[in-house]
CSV table of C-alpha atoms in Angstrom, one decimal:
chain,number,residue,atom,x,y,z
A,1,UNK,CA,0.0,0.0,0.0
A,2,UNK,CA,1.2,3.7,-0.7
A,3,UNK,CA,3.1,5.1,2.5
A,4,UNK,CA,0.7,8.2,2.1
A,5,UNK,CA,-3.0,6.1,2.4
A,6,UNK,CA,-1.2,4.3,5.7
A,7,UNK,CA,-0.3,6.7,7.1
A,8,UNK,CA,-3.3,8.5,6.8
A,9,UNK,CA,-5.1,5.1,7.8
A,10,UNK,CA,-2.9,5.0,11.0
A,11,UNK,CA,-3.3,9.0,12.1
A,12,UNK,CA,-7.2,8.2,11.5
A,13,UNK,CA,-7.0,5.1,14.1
A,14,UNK,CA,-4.9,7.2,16.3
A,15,UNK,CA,-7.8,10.0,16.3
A,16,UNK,CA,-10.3,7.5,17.3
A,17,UNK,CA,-8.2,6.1,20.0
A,18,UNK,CA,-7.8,9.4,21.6
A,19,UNK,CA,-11.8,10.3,21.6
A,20,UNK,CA,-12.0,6.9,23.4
A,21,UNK,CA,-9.3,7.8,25.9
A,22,UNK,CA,-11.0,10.8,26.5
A,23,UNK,CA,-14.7,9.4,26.8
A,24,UNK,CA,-12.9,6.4,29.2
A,25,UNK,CA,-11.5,9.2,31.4
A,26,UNK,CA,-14.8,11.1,31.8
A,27,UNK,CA,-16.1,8.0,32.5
A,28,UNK,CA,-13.5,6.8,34.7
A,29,UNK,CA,-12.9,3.3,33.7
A,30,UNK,CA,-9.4,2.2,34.0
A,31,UNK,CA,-9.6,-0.8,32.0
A,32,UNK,CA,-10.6,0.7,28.6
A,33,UNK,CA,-8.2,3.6,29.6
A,34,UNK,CA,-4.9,1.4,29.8
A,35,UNK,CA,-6.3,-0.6,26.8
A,36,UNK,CA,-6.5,2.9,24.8
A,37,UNK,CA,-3.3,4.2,26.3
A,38,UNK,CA,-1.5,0.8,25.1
A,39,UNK,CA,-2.9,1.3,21.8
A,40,UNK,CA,-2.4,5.0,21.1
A,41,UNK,CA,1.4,4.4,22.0
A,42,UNK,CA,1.7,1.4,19.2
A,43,UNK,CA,-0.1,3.8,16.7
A,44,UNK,CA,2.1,6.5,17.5
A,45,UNK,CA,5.5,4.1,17.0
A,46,UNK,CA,3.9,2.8,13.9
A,47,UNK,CA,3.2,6.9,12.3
A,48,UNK,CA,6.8,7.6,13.6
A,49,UNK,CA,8.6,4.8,11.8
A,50,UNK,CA,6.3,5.1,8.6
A,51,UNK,CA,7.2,9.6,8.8
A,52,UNK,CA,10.8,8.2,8.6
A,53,UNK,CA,10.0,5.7,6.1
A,54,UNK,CA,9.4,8.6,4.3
A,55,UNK,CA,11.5,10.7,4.6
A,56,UNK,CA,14.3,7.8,3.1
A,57,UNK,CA,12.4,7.7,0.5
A,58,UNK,CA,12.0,11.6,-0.2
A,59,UNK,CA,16.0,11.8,0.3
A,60,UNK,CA,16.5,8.9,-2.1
A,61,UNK,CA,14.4,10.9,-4.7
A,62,UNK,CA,16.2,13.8,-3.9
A,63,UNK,CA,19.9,12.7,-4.5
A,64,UNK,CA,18.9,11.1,-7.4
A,65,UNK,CA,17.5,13.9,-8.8
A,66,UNK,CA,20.7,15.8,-7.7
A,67,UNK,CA,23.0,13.5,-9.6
A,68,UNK,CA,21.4,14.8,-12.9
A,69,UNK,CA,24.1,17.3,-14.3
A,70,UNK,CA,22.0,20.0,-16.2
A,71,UNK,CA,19.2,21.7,-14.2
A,72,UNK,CA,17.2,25.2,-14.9
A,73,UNK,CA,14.3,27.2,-13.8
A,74,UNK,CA,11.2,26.7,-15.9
A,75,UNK,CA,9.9,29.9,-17.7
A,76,UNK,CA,6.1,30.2,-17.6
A,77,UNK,CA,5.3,29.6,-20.9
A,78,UNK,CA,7.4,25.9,-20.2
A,79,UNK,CA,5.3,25.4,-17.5
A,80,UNK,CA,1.9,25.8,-19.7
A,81,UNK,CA,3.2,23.4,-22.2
A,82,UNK,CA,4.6,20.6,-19.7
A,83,UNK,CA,3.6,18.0,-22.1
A,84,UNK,CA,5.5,19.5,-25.4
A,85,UNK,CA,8.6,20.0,-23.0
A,86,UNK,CA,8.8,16.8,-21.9
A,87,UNK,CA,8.3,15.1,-25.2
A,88,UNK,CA,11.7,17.4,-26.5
A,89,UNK,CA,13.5,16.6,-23.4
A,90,UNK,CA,14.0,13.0,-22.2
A,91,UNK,CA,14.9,12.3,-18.9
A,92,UNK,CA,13.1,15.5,-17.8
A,93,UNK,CA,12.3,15.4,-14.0
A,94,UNK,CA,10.3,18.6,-13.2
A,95,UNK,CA,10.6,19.6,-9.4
A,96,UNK,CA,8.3,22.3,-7.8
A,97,UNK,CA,9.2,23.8,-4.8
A,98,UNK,CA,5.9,23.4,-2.2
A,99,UNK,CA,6.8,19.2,-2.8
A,100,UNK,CA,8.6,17.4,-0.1
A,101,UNK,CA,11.8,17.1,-3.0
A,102,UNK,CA,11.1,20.6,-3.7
A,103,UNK,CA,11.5,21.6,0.2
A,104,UNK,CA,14.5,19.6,0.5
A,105,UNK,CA,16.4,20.9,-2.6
A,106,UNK,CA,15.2,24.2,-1.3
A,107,UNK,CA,13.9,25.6,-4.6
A,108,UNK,CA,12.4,28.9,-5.2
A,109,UNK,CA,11.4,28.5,-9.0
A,110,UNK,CA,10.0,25.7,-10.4
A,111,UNK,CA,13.0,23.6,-11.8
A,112,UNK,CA,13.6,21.3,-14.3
A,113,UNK,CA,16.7,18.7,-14.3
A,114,UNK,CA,17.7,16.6,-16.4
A,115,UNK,CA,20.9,14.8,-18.3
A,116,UNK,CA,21.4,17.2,-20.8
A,117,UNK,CA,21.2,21.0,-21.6
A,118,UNK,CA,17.7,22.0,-22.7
């Protein structure tokens, strides 16, 4: 399954377990509270590993993207036409800056790299 939809999945469980916790407590049954407690830490080790999960694979992305020798910022009118520009420039790997590669690279432009000059 795609890291994204599990983690999601396991931040959604990890909601619900805390609305119990908190409903156990007003109730005041310790049994459901330790069961809920036990429970929201395992969710919270699982979201933690998957988070670094990935950000190995973002990093991956990232150097592999950085090994590309040629790079440029994208004009506007390249950015309209994404599909004609990629079709005259194999290899192409277009990065914009608000993704997690983006961030990383620390981009202000939208950029396009690839293995030779365009």
């Amino acid at each position: 399954m795609n890291t994204n939809k599990e983690l999601q999945q396991l931040n959604n469980r990890l909601d619900k377990c805390c609305r119990k916790l908190t409903a156990a407590k007003k109730r005041g049954d310790k049994e459901i509270i330790m069961q809920a407690q036990a429970e929201q830490e395992k969710l919270r080790k699982a979201v933690a590993v998957l988070k670094n999960q990935q950000g190995k694979e973002v990093s991956e992305k990232t150097e592999a993207i950085k090994s590309l020798p040629f790079n440029r910022e994208l004009s506007k009118q390249e950015q309209a036409d994404m599909g004609k520009l990629k079709k005259t420039v194999r290899g192409l790997v277009v990065v914009h800056p608000l993704t997690a590669a983006g961030r990383e690279l620390g981009l202000s432009q939208v950029t396009g790299f690839a293995p030779k000059p365009f």
